[in-house]
C-alpha cells in the first residue's frame, strides 16, 4: 500500500484553478524573514488554502492543496493528513484516501477515528482495502510508538507538574497584594522553578530534539499542543530555538504565532487569527495599520460550522 503522498502519482489528475485565495496566514507569512525555511513556509500557505477551500465546500481543490503540502515536506502535521483523507473520501478517490489513512495510522491516529466518522467513511467499511488497514492497525501502532520517546514525554510531564505547583501556591498574593513579602517570595519561587525547568529542557532538546508530534506524539485533537512548562519560557535565546523548531516543521504555525503573542513580540500579533466576532474589529485594525486587507476566514469558518455542523468531521485546530 502507498504510504506517502507523491505529487507525480497523485497530482496529475488535480489542476489547481488559482481561485481567490487570500487568507490571514497566507498573506502574513510573506513578511516572515527570508531566512525561514521555505519548505514549511510553503507548506503552511498551502494548508491555509486547503482550509479556505473546505469552508467554501470545494473539496476537490482542498485535496489538491493538501497533497501538494504533504508531498513537499518530510513530515506533515497529522491533522492535515487526516483532513486530506476526508477530502479524498468525499471526492471518492479511494487510492489517495487509503494512502492517507495509512499515513495517519503511522502517525498515531487511532483507527476508531475513521470508524466513528460514519458520514464520510461508512460506505468504505466493507471494502477489501478498509479491512486490510483495520487488520494492520496494531502494527501501525507499533510504528508510531517506535517514534515516540516515552522517557522524554514522561520527563516533560513531570516538569509540567513542577511548573504548575510553583504557580498554584499563594497566587492570591501575586494577584491581589503584589507588593507584599509573600508575593515577592512567590515570584522568587516561580523564577527559580522556571530557571531549573529551562536548563533541564535545554539538555533534553540537545538529547532528543525539540518536543513535537514526531517524538512526543499527538493528542485527541491530532496534534501536540505543547507542555505548559515550555510555554512559560520567555528567554530570548529559547525563542530562537523555537523559531528554528518552527522552520524545521516541529511546531505548527498556530502554536508558534501564539507563543510570539505570549512573549509580547508585537511584530507577530497580527498573525494571530481571531476566533470571535467581537475580536474581528480590533484584529483587522491591526492588519490595516500594516497595510494588510481584512481577514474574513473565521467569519467563513463560523458560517461553515452553522451550515454544516462540521458533519464531515474536519479537524480545525482553532475549534478543537
PDB file of C-alpha atoms in Angstrom:
ATOM      1  CA  UNK A   1       0.000   0.000   0.000  1.00  0.00           C
ATOM      2  CA  UNK A   2       1.192   3.529  -0.783  1.00  0.00           C
ATOM      3  CA  UNK A   3       2.395   5.379   2.264  1.00  0.00           C
ATOM      4  CA  UNK A   4       3.340   8.926   1.325  1.00  0.00           C
ATOM      5  CA  UNK A   5       1.569  11.340  -0.963  1.00  0.00           C
ATOM      6  CA  UNK A   6       3.550  11.532  -4.186  1.00  0.00           C
ATOM      7  CA  UNK A   7       2.809  14.539  -6.397  1.00  0.00           C
ATOM      8  CA  UNK A   8       3.815  12.721  -9.553  1.00  0.00           C
ATOM      9  CA  UNK A   9       1.446   9.879  -8.694  1.00  0.00           C
ATOM     10  CA  UNK A  10      -1.478  11.907  -7.384  1.00  0.00           C
ATOM     11  CA  UNK A  11      -1.472  15.413  -8.752  1.00  0.00           C
ATOM     12  CA  UNK A  12      -1.727  14.597 -12.438  1.00  0.00           C
ATOM     13  CA  UNK A  13      -5.495  14.488 -12.000  1.00  0.00           C
ATOM     14  CA  UNK A  14      -5.741  17.694  -9.941  1.00  0.00           C
ATOM     15  CA  UNK A  15      -5.111  21.062 -11.515  1.00  0.00           C
ATOM     16  CA  UNK A  16      -5.232  23.955  -9.096  1.00  0.00           C
ATOM     17  CA  UNK A  17      -7.550  26.556 -10.585  1.00  0.00           C
ATOM     18  CA  UNK A  18      -5.963  29.586  -8.908  1.00  0.00           C
ATOM     19  CA  UNK A  19      -9.094  30.732  -7.093  1.00  0.00           C
ATOM     20  CA  UNK A  20      -9.184  33.878  -4.976  1.00  0.00           C
ATOM     21  CA  UNK A  21      -7.197  32.605  -2.006  1.00  0.00           C
ATOM     22  CA  UNK A  22      -6.098  35.356   0.311  1.00  0.00           C
ATOM     23  CA  UNK A  23      -6.099  34.496   3.981  1.00  0.00           C
ATOM     24  CA  UNK A  24      -4.552  35.761   7.144  1.00  0.00           C
ATOM     25  CA  UNK A  25      -1.686  33.330   7.404  1.00  0.00           C
ATOM     26  CA  UNK A  26      -1.157  33.113   3.666  1.00  0.00           C
ATOM     27  CA  UNK A  27      -0.791  36.876   3.465  1.00  0.00           C
ATOM     28  CA  UNK A  28       1.126  37.435   6.664  1.00  0.00           C
ATOM     29  CA  UNK A  29       3.635  34.647   6.183  1.00  0.00           C
ATOM     30  CA  UNK A  30       5.096  36.647   3.326  1.00  0.00           C
ATOM     31  CA  UNK A  31       6.550  39.067   5.861  1.00  0.00           C
ATOM     32  CA  UNK A  32       8.438  36.403   7.833  1.00  0.00           C
ATOM     33  CA  UNK A  33      12.192  36.853   7.251  1.00  0.00           C
ATOM     34  CA  UNK A  34      13.654  35.191   4.194  1.00  0.00           C
ATOM     35  CA  UNK A  35      15.974  33.112   6.393  1.00  0.00           C
ATOM     36  CA  UNK A  36      12.976  30.951   7.319  1.00  0.00           C
ATOM     37  CA  UNK A  37      12.713  27.511   5.802  1.00  0.00           C
ATOM     38  CA  UNK A  38      10.858  27.898   2.541  1.00  0.00           C
ATOM     39  CA  UNK A  39       9.647  24.292   2.657  1.00  0.00           C
ATOM     40  CA  UNK A  40       7.472  24.770   5.729  1.00  0.00           C
ATOM     41  CA  UNK A  41       6.506  28.338   4.855  1.00  0.00           C
ATOM     42  CA  UNK A  42       5.101  26.988   1.583  1.00  0.00           C
ATOM     43  CA  UNK A  43       3.549  24.090   3.479  1.00  0.00           C
ATOM     44  CA  UNK A  44       1.625  26.387   5.838  1.00  0.00           C
ATOM     45  CA  UNK A  45       0.438  28.554   2.957  1.00  0.00           C
ATOM     46  CA  UNK A  46      -0.956  25.511   1.185  1.00  0.00           C
ATOM     47  CA  UNK A  47      -2.688  24.288   4.355  1.00  0.00           C
ATOM     48  CA  UNK A  48      -4.358  27.680   4.758  1.00  0.00           C
ATOM     49  CA  UNK A  49      -5.508  27.483   1.159  1.00  0.00           C
ATOM     50  CA  UNK A  50      -6.870  23.977   1.738  1.00  0.00           C
ATOM     51  CA  UNK A  51      -8.852  25.072   4.805  1.00  0.00           C
ATOM     52  CA  UNK A  52     -10.319  28.008   2.907  1.00  0.00           C
ATOM     53  CA  UNK A  53     -11.437  25.660   0.162  1.00  0.00           C
ATOM     54  CA  UNK A  54     -13.053  23.441   2.802  1.00  0.00           C
ATOM     55  CA  UNK A  55     -15.182  26.243   4.226  1.00  0.00           C
ATOM     56  CA  UNK A  56     -16.214  27.017   0.633  1.00  0.00           C
ATOM     57  CA  UNK A  57     -17.113  23.302   0.303  1.00  0.00           C
ATOM     58  CA  UNK A  58     -14.690  22.955  -2.594  1.00  0.00           C
ATOM     59  CA  UNK A  59     -13.182  19.648  -1.512  1.00  0.00           C
ATOM     60  CA  UNK A  60     -11.553  18.930  -4.866  1.00  0.00           C
ATOM     61  CA  UNK A  61      -9.204  21.904  -4.643  1.00  0.00           C
ATOM     62  CA  UNK A  62      -8.806  21.445  -0.882  1.00  0.00           C
ATOM     63  CA  UNK A  63      -7.473  17.944  -1.565  1.00  0.00           C
ATOM     64  CA  UNK A  64      -5.173  19.297  -4.243  1.00  0.00           C
ATOM     65  CA  UNK A  65      -3.646  21.808  -1.799  1.00  0.00           C
ATOM     66  CA  UNK A  66      -3.292  19.178   0.921  1.00  0.00           C
ATOM     67  CA  UNK A  67      -1.498  16.786  -1.415  1.00  0.00           C
ATOM     68  CA  UNK A  68       0.879  19.492  -2.583  1.00  0.00           C
ATOM     69  CA  UNK A  69       1.643  20.409   1.033  1.00  0.00           C
ATOM     70  CA  UNK A  70       2.060  16.834   2.285  1.00  0.00           C
ATOM     71  CA  UNK A  71       4.354  15.858  -0.566  1.00  0.00           C
ATOM     72  CA  UNK A  72       6.547  18.946  -0.083  1.00  0.00           C
ATOM     73  CA  UNK A  73       7.873  18.137   3.404  1.00  0.00           C
ATOM     74  CA  UNK A  74       9.429  15.243   5.263  1.00  0.00           C
ATOM     75  CA  UNK A  75       6.765  15.285   7.992  1.00  0.00           C
ATOM     76  CA  UNK A  76       3.233  16.630   7.516  1.00  0.00           C
ATOM     77  CA  UNK A  77       1.178  17.566  10.583  1.00  0.00           C
ATOM     78  CA  UNK A  78      -1.245  14.784  11.448  1.00  0.00           C
ATOM     79  CA  UNK A  79      -4.423  16.853  11.489  1.00  0.00           C
ATOM     80  CA  UNK A  80      -3.647  17.969   7.932  1.00  0.00           C
ATOM     81  CA  UNK A  81      -3.184  14.397   6.717  1.00  0.00           C
ATOM     82  CA  UNK A  82      -6.470  13.427   8.394  1.00  0.00           C
ATOM     83  CA  UNK A  83      -8.323  16.342   6.769  1.00  0.00           C
ATOM     84  CA  UNK A  84      -6.834  15.374   3.413  1.00  0.00           C
ATOM     85  CA  UNK A  85      -8.148  11.823   3.866  1.00  0.00           C
ATOM     86  CA  UNK A  86     -11.639  13.212   4.487  1.00  0.00           C
ATOM     87  CA  UNK A  87     -11.426  15.308   1.305  1.00  0.00           C
ATOM     88  CA  UNK A  88     -10.283  12.258  -0.671  1.00  0.00           C
ATOM     89  CA  UNK A  89     -13.211  10.248   0.710  1.00  0.00           C
ATOM     90  CA  UNK A  90     -15.693  12.967  -0.233  1.00  0.00           C
ATOM     91  CA  UNK A  91     -14.139  13.087  -3.711  1.00  0.00           C
ATOM     92  CA  UNK A  92     -14.411   9.283  -3.819  1.00  0.00           C
ATOM     93  CA  UNK A  93     -10.710   8.893  -4.640  1.00  0.00           C
ATOM     94  CA  UNK A  94     -10.071   5.679  -2.732  1.00  0.00           C
ATOM     95  CA  UNK A  95      -6.440   5.285  -3.838  1.00  0.00           C
ATOM     96  CA  UNK A  96      -5.471   8.562  -2.209  1.00  0.00           C
ATOM     97  CA  UNK A  97      -7.850   8.101   0.710  1.00  0.00           C
ATOM     98  CA  UNK A  98      -6.408   4.761   1.816  1.00  0.00           C
ATOM     99  CA  UNK A  99      -2.852   6.010   1.354  1.00  0.00           C
ATOM    100  CA  UNK A 100      -3.575   8.994   3.580  1.00  0.00           C
ATOM    101  CA  UNK A 101      -5.385   6.831   6.126  1.00  0.00           C
ATOM    102  CA  UNK A 102      -2.321   4.612   6.357  1.00  0.00           C
ATOM    103  CA  UNK A 103      -0.115   7.640   6.880  1.00  0.00           C
ATOM    104  CA  UNK A 104      -2.457   8.825   9.646  1.00  0.00           C
ATOM    105  CA  UNK A 105      -2.271   5.463  11.402  1.00  0.00           C
ATOM    106  CA  UNK A 106       1.520   5.509  11.325  1.00  0.00           C
ATOM    107  CA  UNK A 107       1.455   8.985  12.861  1.00  0.00           C
ATOM    108  CA  UNK A 108      -0.687   7.905  15.788  1.00  0.00           C
ATOM    109  CA  UNK A 109      -4.316   8.284  14.690  1.00  0.00           C
ATOM    110  CA  UNK A 110      -6.446   5.522  16.170  1.00  0.00           C
ATOM    111  CA  UNK A 111      -8.424   3.546  13.590  1.00  0.00           C
ATOM    112  CA  UNK A 112     -11.600   4.304  15.538  1.00  0.00           C
ATOM    113  CA  UNK A 113     -11.340   7.929  14.326  1.00  0.00           C
ATOM    114  CA  UNK A 114     -12.267   6.690  10.857  1.00  0.00           C
ATOM    115  CA  UNK A 115     -14.897   4.260  12.115  1.00  0.00           C
ATOM    116  CA  UNK A 116     -16.637   6.945  14.192  1.00  0.00           C
ATOM    117  CA  UNK A 117     -16.801   9.302  11.210  1.00  0.00           C
ATOM    118  CA  UNK A 118     -19.627   7.378   9.577  1.00  0.00           C
ATOM    119  CA  UNK A 119     -20.798  10.326   7.465  1.00  0.00           C
ATOM    120  CA  UNK A 120     -17.627  10.203   5.389  1.00  0.00           C
ATOM    121  CA  UNK A 121     -16.235   6.696   5.667  1.00  0.00           C
ATOM    122  CA  UNK A 122     -19.183   4.313   6.196  1.00  0.00           C
ATOM    123  CA  UNK A 123     -19.516   3.465   2.501  1.00  0.00           C
ATOM    124  CA  UNK A 124     -15.972   2.042   2.553  1.00  0.00           C
ATOM    125  CA  UNK A 125     -16.464  -0.237   5.567  1.00  0.00           C
ATOM    126  CA  UNK A 126     -16.948  -3.401   3.539  1.00  0.00           C
ATOM    127  CA  UNK A 127     -14.136  -2.858   1.049  1.00  0.00           C
ATOM    128  CA  UNK A 128     -11.055  -5.045   0.948  1.00  0.00           C
ATOM    129  CA  UNK A 129      -8.721  -2.078   1.483  1.00  0.00           C
ATOM    130  CA  UNK A 130     -10.641  -0.972   4.590  1.00  0.00           C
ATOM    131  CA  UNK A 131     -10.399  -4.408   6.176  1.00  0.00           C
ATOM    132  CA  UNK A 132      -6.711  -4.653   5.257  1.00  0.00           C
ATOM    133  CA  UNK A 133      -5.985  -1.400   7.081  1.00  0.00           C
ATOM    134  CA  UNK A 134      -8.103  -2.440  10.047  1.00  0.00           C
ATOM    135  CA  UNK A 135      -6.283  -5.764  10.342  1.00  0.00           C
ATOM    136  CA  UNK A 136      -2.905  -3.977  10.344  1.00  0.00           C
ATOM    137  CA  UNK A 137      -3.811  -1.325  12.922  1.00  0.00           C
ATOM    138  CA  UNK A 138      -1.782  -2.900  15.733  1.00  0.00           C
ATOM    139  CA  UNK A 139       1.310  -2.936  13.514  1.00  0.00           C
ATOM    140  CA  UNK A 140       0.753   0.737  12.711  1.00  0.00           C
ATOM    141  CA  UNK A 141       0.548   1.477  16.439  1.00  0.00           C
ATOM    142  CA  UNK A 142       3.958  -0.141  16.856  1.00  0.00           C
ATOM    143  CA  UNK A 143       5.376   2.032  14.084  1.00  0.00           C
ATOM    144  CA  UNK A 144       4.000   5.101  15.852  1.00  0.00           C
ATOM    145  CA  UNK A 145       5.205   4.023  19.282  1.00  0.00           C
ATOM    146  CA  UNK A 146       8.707   3.447  17.929  1.00  0.00           C
ATOM    147  CA  UNK A 147       8.868   7.165  17.114  1.00  0.00           C
ATOM    148  CA  UNK A 148       7.566   8.371  20.479  1.00  0.00           C
ATOM    149  CA  UNK A 149      10.308   8.813  23.058  1.00  0.00           C
ATOM    150  CA  UNK A 150       8.478   7.852  26.247  1.00  0.00           C
ATOM    151  CA  UNK A 151      11.251   8.914  28.695  1.00  0.00           C
ATOM    152  CA  UNK A 152      11.207  12.359  27.056  1.00  0.00           C
ATOM    153  CA  UNK A 153       7.436  12.670  27.380  1.00  0.00           C
ATOM    154  CA  UNK A 154       7.436  11.457  30.995  1.00  0.00           C
ATOM    155  CA  UNK A 155      10.145  13.948  31.942  1.00  0.00           C
ATOM    156  CA  UNK A 156       8.222  16.810  30.350  1.00  0.00           C
ATOM    157  CA  UNK A 157       5.075  15.653  32.157  1.00  0.00           C
ATOM    158  CA  UNK A 158       6.939  15.811  35.473  1.00  0.00           C
ATOM    159  CA  UNK A 159       8.283  19.287  34.625  1.00  0.00           C
ATOM    160  CA  UNK A 160       4.715  20.386  33.903  1.00  0.00           C
ATOM    161  CA  UNK A 161       3.690  19.262  37.392  1.00  0.00           C
ATOM    162  CA  UNK A 162       6.608  21.192  38.878  1.00  0.00           C
ATOM    163  CA  UNK A 163       5.681  24.262  36.827  1.00  0.00           C
ATOM    164  CA  UNK A 164       2.031  24.183  37.917  1.00  0.00           C
ATOM    165  CA  UNK A 165       2.911  23.516  41.542  1.00  0.00           C
ATOM    166  CA  UNK A 166       5.098  26.632  41.668  1.00  0.00           C
ATOM    167  CA  UNK A 167       2.369  28.759  40.104  1.00  0.00           C
ATOM    168  CA  UNK A 168      -0.528  27.418  42.134  1.00  0.00           C
ATOM    169  CA  UNK A 169       0.864  28.307  45.564  1.00  0.00           C
ATOM    170  CA  UNK A 170      -0.105  31.640  47.108  1.00  0.00           C
ATOM    171  CA  UNK A 171      -1.382  33.107  43.826  1.00  0.00           C
ATOM    172  CA  UNK A 172      -3.725  35.275  45.882  1.00  0.00           C
ATOM    173  CA  UNK A 173      -0.790  37.426  46.986  1.00  0.00           C
ATOM    174  CA  UNK A 174       0.538  37.852  43.454  1.00  0.00           C
ATOM    175  CA  UNK A 175      -2.858  38.867  42.128  1.00  0.00           C
ATOM    176  CA  UNK A 176      -4.210  40.986  44.960  1.00  0.00           C
ATOM    177  CA  UNK A 177      -1.177  42.100  47.004  1.00  0.00           C
ATOM    178  CA  UNK A 178       1.701  42.138  44.500  1.00  0.00           C
ATOM    179  CA  UNK A 179       3.978  44.257  46.736  1.00  0.00           C
ATOM    180  CA  UNK A 180       3.707  42.042  49.794  1.00  0.00           C
ATOM    181  CA  UNK A 181       6.507  39.806  51.082  1.00  0.00           C
ATOM    182  CA  UNK A 182       4.528  36.678  50.247  1.00  0.00           C
ATOM    183  CA  UNK A 183       4.094  37.870  46.678  1.00  0.00           C
ATOM    184  CA  UNK A 184       7.827  38.531  46.444  1.00  0.00           C
ATOM    185  CA  UNK A 185       8.605  35.015  47.720  1.00  0.00           C
ATOM    186  CA  UNK A 186       6.137  33.590  45.192  1.00  0.00           C
ATOM    187  CA  UNK A 187       7.858  35.443  42.360  1.00  0.00           C
ATOM    188  CA  UNK A 188      11.208  34.121  43.512  1.00  0.00           C
ATOM    189  CA  UNK A 189       9.817  30.575  43.631  1.00  0.00           C
ATOM    190  CA  UNK A 190       8.421  30.881  40.113  1.00  0.00           C
ATOM    191  CA  UNK A 191      11.646  32.383  38.743  1.00  0.00           C
ATOM    192  CA  UNK A 192      13.806  29.708  40.361  1.00  0.00           C
ATOM    193  CA  UNK A 193      11.495  26.966  39.093  1.00  0.00           C
ATOM    194  CA  UNK A 194      11.471  28.413  35.589  1.00  0.00           C
ATOM    195  CA  UNK A 195      15.286  28.555  35.579  1.00  0.00           C
ATOM    196  CA  UNK A 196      15.538  24.933  36.663  1.00  0.00           C
ATOM    197  CA  UNK A 197      12.993  23.846  34.048  1.00  0.00           C
ATOM    198  CA  UNK A 198      14.695  25.868  31.324  1.00  0.00           C
ATOM    199  CA  UNK A 199      18.102  24.276  31.939  1.00  0.00           C
ATOM    200  CA  UNK A 200      16.530  20.809  32.041  1.00  0.00           C
ATOM    201  CA  UNK A 201      14.609  21.359  28.802  1.00  0.00           C
ATOM    202  CA  UNK A 202      17.709  22.630  27.013  1.00  0.00           C
ATOM    203  CA  UNK A 203      19.516  19.401  27.935  1.00  0.00           C
ATOM    204  CA  UNK A 204      16.529  17.351  26.776  1.00  0.00           C
ATOM    205  CA  UNK A 205      16.401  19.180  23.443  1.00  0.00           C
ATOM    206  CA  UNK A 206      20.104  18.542  22.905  1.00  0.00           C
ATOM    207  CA  UNK A 207      19.495  14.864  23.572  1.00  0.00           C
ATOM    208  CA  UNK A 208      16.164  14.217  21.858  1.00  0.00           C
ATOM    209  CA  UNK A 209      15.451  17.248  19.669  1.00  0.00           C
ATOM    210  CA  UNK A 210      12.667  19.800  20.101  1.00  0.00           C
ATOM    211  CA  UNK A 211       9.449  18.239  21.531  1.00  0.00           C
ATOM    212  CA  UNK A 212       6.982  17.714  18.701  1.00  0.00           C
ATOM    213  CA  UNK A 213       4.475  15.318  17.206  1.00  0.00           C
ATOM    214  CA  UNK A 214       7.361  13.250  15.917  1.00  0.00           C
ATOM    215  CA  UNK A 215       8.937  12.421  19.285  1.00  0.00           C
ATOM    216  CA  UNK A 216       6.189  13.196  21.855  1.00  0.00           C
ATOM    217  CA  UNK A 217       3.097  12.075  19.955  1.00  0.00           C
ATOM    218  CA  UNK A 218      -0.368  13.504  19.351  1.00  0.00           C
ATOM    219  CA  UNK A 219      -3.460  14.078  21.472  1.00  0.00           C
ATOM    220  CA  UNK A 220      -7.170  13.730  20.801  1.00  0.00           C
ATOM    221  CA  UNK A 221      -7.119  16.771  18.531  1.00  0.00           C
ATOM    222  CA  UNK A 222      -4.467  15.048  16.385  1.00  0.00           C
ATOM    223  CA  UNK A 223      -1.738  17.484  17.328  1.00  0.00           C
ATOM    224  CA  UNK A 224       0.851  18.138  20.017  1.00  0.00           C
ATOM    225  CA  UNK A 225      -0.222  21.250  21.898  1.00  0.00           C
ATOM    226  CA  UNK A 226       2.974  21.535  23.889  1.00  0.00           C
ATOM    227  CA  UNK A 227       3.719  21.291  27.586  1.00  0.00           C
ATOM    228  CA  UNK A 228       2.867  24.273  29.782  1.00  0.00           C
ATOM    229  CA  UNK A 229       6.380  24.357  31.213  1.00  0.00           C
ATOM    230  CA  UNK A 230       7.700  25.126  27.715  1.00  0.00           C
ATOM    231  CA  UNK A 231       5.009  27.732  27.146  1.00  0.00           C
ATOM    232  CA  UNK A 232       6.195  29.708  30.175  1.00  0.00           C
ATOM    233  CA  UNK A 233       9.786  30.052  28.971  1.00  0.00           C
ATOM    234  CA  UNK A 234      10.269  33.546  27.550  1.00  0.00           C
ATOM    235  CA  UNK A 235      14.061  33.684  27.401  1.00  0.00           C
ATOM    236  CA  UNK A 236      15.128  35.316  24.118  1.00  0.00           C
ATOM    237  CA  UNK A 237      17.649  32.559  23.376  1.00  0.00           C
ATOM    238  CA  UNK A 238      14.923  29.945  23.775  1.00  0.00           C
ATOM    239  CA  UNK A 239      12.661  31.873  21.422  1.00  0.00           C
ATOM    240  CA  UNK A 240      15.392  31.453  18.812  1.00  0.00           C
ATOM    241  CA  UNK A 241      15.358  27.707  19.487  1.00  0.00           C
ATOM    242  CA  UNK A 242      11.600  27.731  18.956  1.00  0.00           C
ATOM    243  CA  UNK A 243      11.928  29.686  15.731  1.00  0.00           C
ATOM    244  CA  UNK A 244      14.350  27.070  14.449  1.00  0.00           C
ATOM    245  CA  UNK A 245      11.893  24.359  15.511  1.00  0.00           C
ATOM    246  CA  UNK A 246       9.146  26.125  13.561  1.00  0.00           C
ATOM    247  CA  UNK A 247      11.368  26.238  10.495  1.00  0.00           C
ATOM    248  CA  UNK A 248      12.015  22.532  10.803  1.00  0.00           C
ATOM    249  CA  UNK A 249       8.311  21.675  10.977  1.00  0.00           C
ATOM    250  CA  UNK A 250       8.366  20.766  14.680  1.00  0.00           C
ATOM    251  CA  UNK A 251       5.920  23.500  15.774  1.00  0.00           C
ATOM    252  CA  UNK A 252       2.689  24.292  13.966  1.00  0.00           C
ATOM    253  CA  UNK A 253       2.268  27.841  12.740  1.00  0.00           C
ATOM    254  CA  UNK A 254      -0.673  28.360  15.116  1.00  0.00           C
ATOM    255  CA  UNK A 255       1.403  27.374  18.143  1.00  0.00           C
ATOM    256  CA  UNK A 256       4.384  29.431  17.048  1.00  0.00           C
ATOM    257  CA  UNK A 257       2.335  32.551  16.479  1.00  0.00           C
ATOM    258  CA  UNK A 258       0.527  32.108  19.790  1.00  0.00           C
ATOM    259  CA  UNK A 259       3.904  31.786  21.525  1.00  0.00           C
ATOM    260  CA  UNK A 260       5.046  35.038  19.958  1.00  0.00           C
ATOM    261  CA  UNK A 261       1.884  36.617  21.319  1.00  0.00           C
ATOM    262  CA  UNK A 262       2.534  35.244  24.796  1.00  0.00           C
ATOM    263  CA  UNK A 263       6.097  36.541  24.666  1.00  0.00           C
ATOM    264  CA  UNK A 264       4.837  40.028  23.683  1.00  0.00           C
ATOM    265  CA  UNK A 265       6.566  40.029  20.318  1.00  0.00           C
ATOM    266  CA  UNK A 266       4.227  42.625  18.855  1.00  0.00           C
ATOM    267  CA  UNK A 267       5.570  42.281  15.326  1.00  0.00           C
ATOM    268  CA  UNK A 268       3.703  38.957  15.163  1.00  0.00           C
ATOM    269  CA  UNK A 269       0.400  39.885  16.762  1.00  0.00           C
ATOM    270  CA  UNK A 270      -1.472  40.383  13.502  1.00  0.00           C
ATOM    271  CA  UNK A 271      -0.772  36.781  12.570  1.00  0.00           C
ATOM    272  CA  UNK A 272      -2.907  35.507  15.435  1.00  0.00           C
ATOM    273  CA  UNK A 273      -6.259  34.604  13.929  1.00  0.00           C
ATOM    274  CA  UNK A 274      -9.356  35.995  15.614  1.00  0.00           C
ATOM    275  CA  UNK A 275     -11.866  33.415  16.776  1.00  0.00           C
ATOM    276  CA  UNK A 276     -14.808  35.522  17.929  1.00  0.00           C
ATOM    277  CA  UNK A 277     -16.850  38.138  16.159  1.00  0.00           C
ATOM    278  CA  UNK A 278     -16.019  40.595  18.938  1.00  0.00           C
ATOM    279  CA  UNK A 279     -12.305  40.283  18.163  1.00  0.00           C
ATOM    280  CA  UNK A 280     -12.603  40.927  14.439  1.00  0.00           C
ATOM    281  CA  UNK A 281     -12.634  44.735  14.530  1.00  0.00           C
ATOM    282  CA  UNK A 282      -9.541  45.067  16.732  1.00  0.00           C
ATOM    283  CA  UNK A 283      -7.727  42.384  14.775  1.00  0.00           C
ATOM    284  CA  UNK A 284      -8.449  43.948  11.399  1.00  0.00           C
ATOM    285  CA  UNK A 285      -7.424  47.384  12.682  1.00  0.00           C
ATOM    286  CA  UNK A 286      -4.009  45.917  13.465  1.00  0.00           C
ATOM    287  CA  UNK A 287      -3.836  44.441   9.985  1.00  0.00           C
ATOM    288  CA  UNK A 288      -4.891  47.715   8.361  1.00  0.00           C
ATOM    289  CA  UNK A 289      -2.155  49.551  10.268  1.00  0.00           C
ATOM    290  CA  UNK A 290       0.486  47.498   8.459  1.00  0.00           C
ATOM    291  CA  UNK A 291      -1.221  47.544   5.081  1.00  0.00           C
ATOM    292  CA  UNK A 292      -2.937  44.154   5.009  1.00  0.00           C
ATOM    293  CA  UNK A 293      -6.575  43.623   3.989  1.00  0.00           C
ATOM    294  CA  UNK A 294      -9.288  42.488   6.372  1.00  0.00           C
ATOM    295  CA  UNK A 295      -9.468  38.805   7.221  1.00  0.00           C
ATOM    296  CA  UNK A 296     -12.779  37.036   6.619  1.00  0.00           C
ATOM    297  CA  UNK A 297     -11.628  33.448   7.088  1.00  0.00           C
ATOM    298  CA  UNK A 298     -13.021  32.972  10.574  1.00  0.00           C
ATOM    299  CA  UNK A 299     -16.319  34.542   9.608  1.00  0.00           C
ATOM    300  CA  UNK A 300     -16.479  31.965   6.815  1.00  0.00           C
ATOM    301  CA  UNK A 301     -15.456  29.209   9.209  1.00  0.00           C
ATOM    302  CA  UNK A 302     -18.209  30.131  11.639  1.00  0.00           C
ATOM    303  CA  UNK A 303     -20.739  30.169   8.797  1.00  0.00           C
ATOM    304  CA  UNK A 304     -19.468  26.765   7.676  1.00  0.00           C
ATOM    305  CA  UNK A 305     -19.989  25.336  11.160  1.00  0.00           C
ATOM    306  CA  UNK A 306     -23.501  26.779  11.378  1.00  0.00           C
ATOM    307  CA  UNK A 307     -24.431  25.484   7.940  1.00  0.00           C
ATOM    308  CA  UNK A 308     -22.870  22.013   8.057  1.00  0.00           C
ATOM    309  CA  UNK A 309     -22.301  21.463  11.811  1.00  0.00           C
ATOM    310  CA  UNK A 310     -18.975  20.140  10.534  1.00  0.00           C
ATOM    311  CA  UNK A 311     -20.741  16.892   9.742  1.00  0.00           C
ATOM    312  CA  UNK A 312     -17.697  15.701   7.778  1.00  0.00           C
ATOM    313  CA  UNK A 313     -15.531  15.838  10.907  1.00  0.00           C
ATOM    314  CA  UNK A 314     -12.710  18.106   9.781  1.00  0.00           C
ATOM    315  CA  UNK A 315     -10.121  18.972  12.434  1.00  0.00           C
ATOM    316  CA  UNK A 316      -9.659  22.743  12.574  1.00  0.00           C
ATOM    317  CA  UNK A 317      -7.080  23.450  15.262  1.00  0.00           C
ATOM    318  CA  UNK A 318      -8.807  26.677  16.200  1.00  0.00           C
ATOM    319  CA  UNK A 319     -12.050  24.894  17.096  1.00  0.00           C
ATOM    320  CA  UNK A 320     -10.909  21.545  18.505  1.00  0.00           C
TER     321      UNK A 320
END
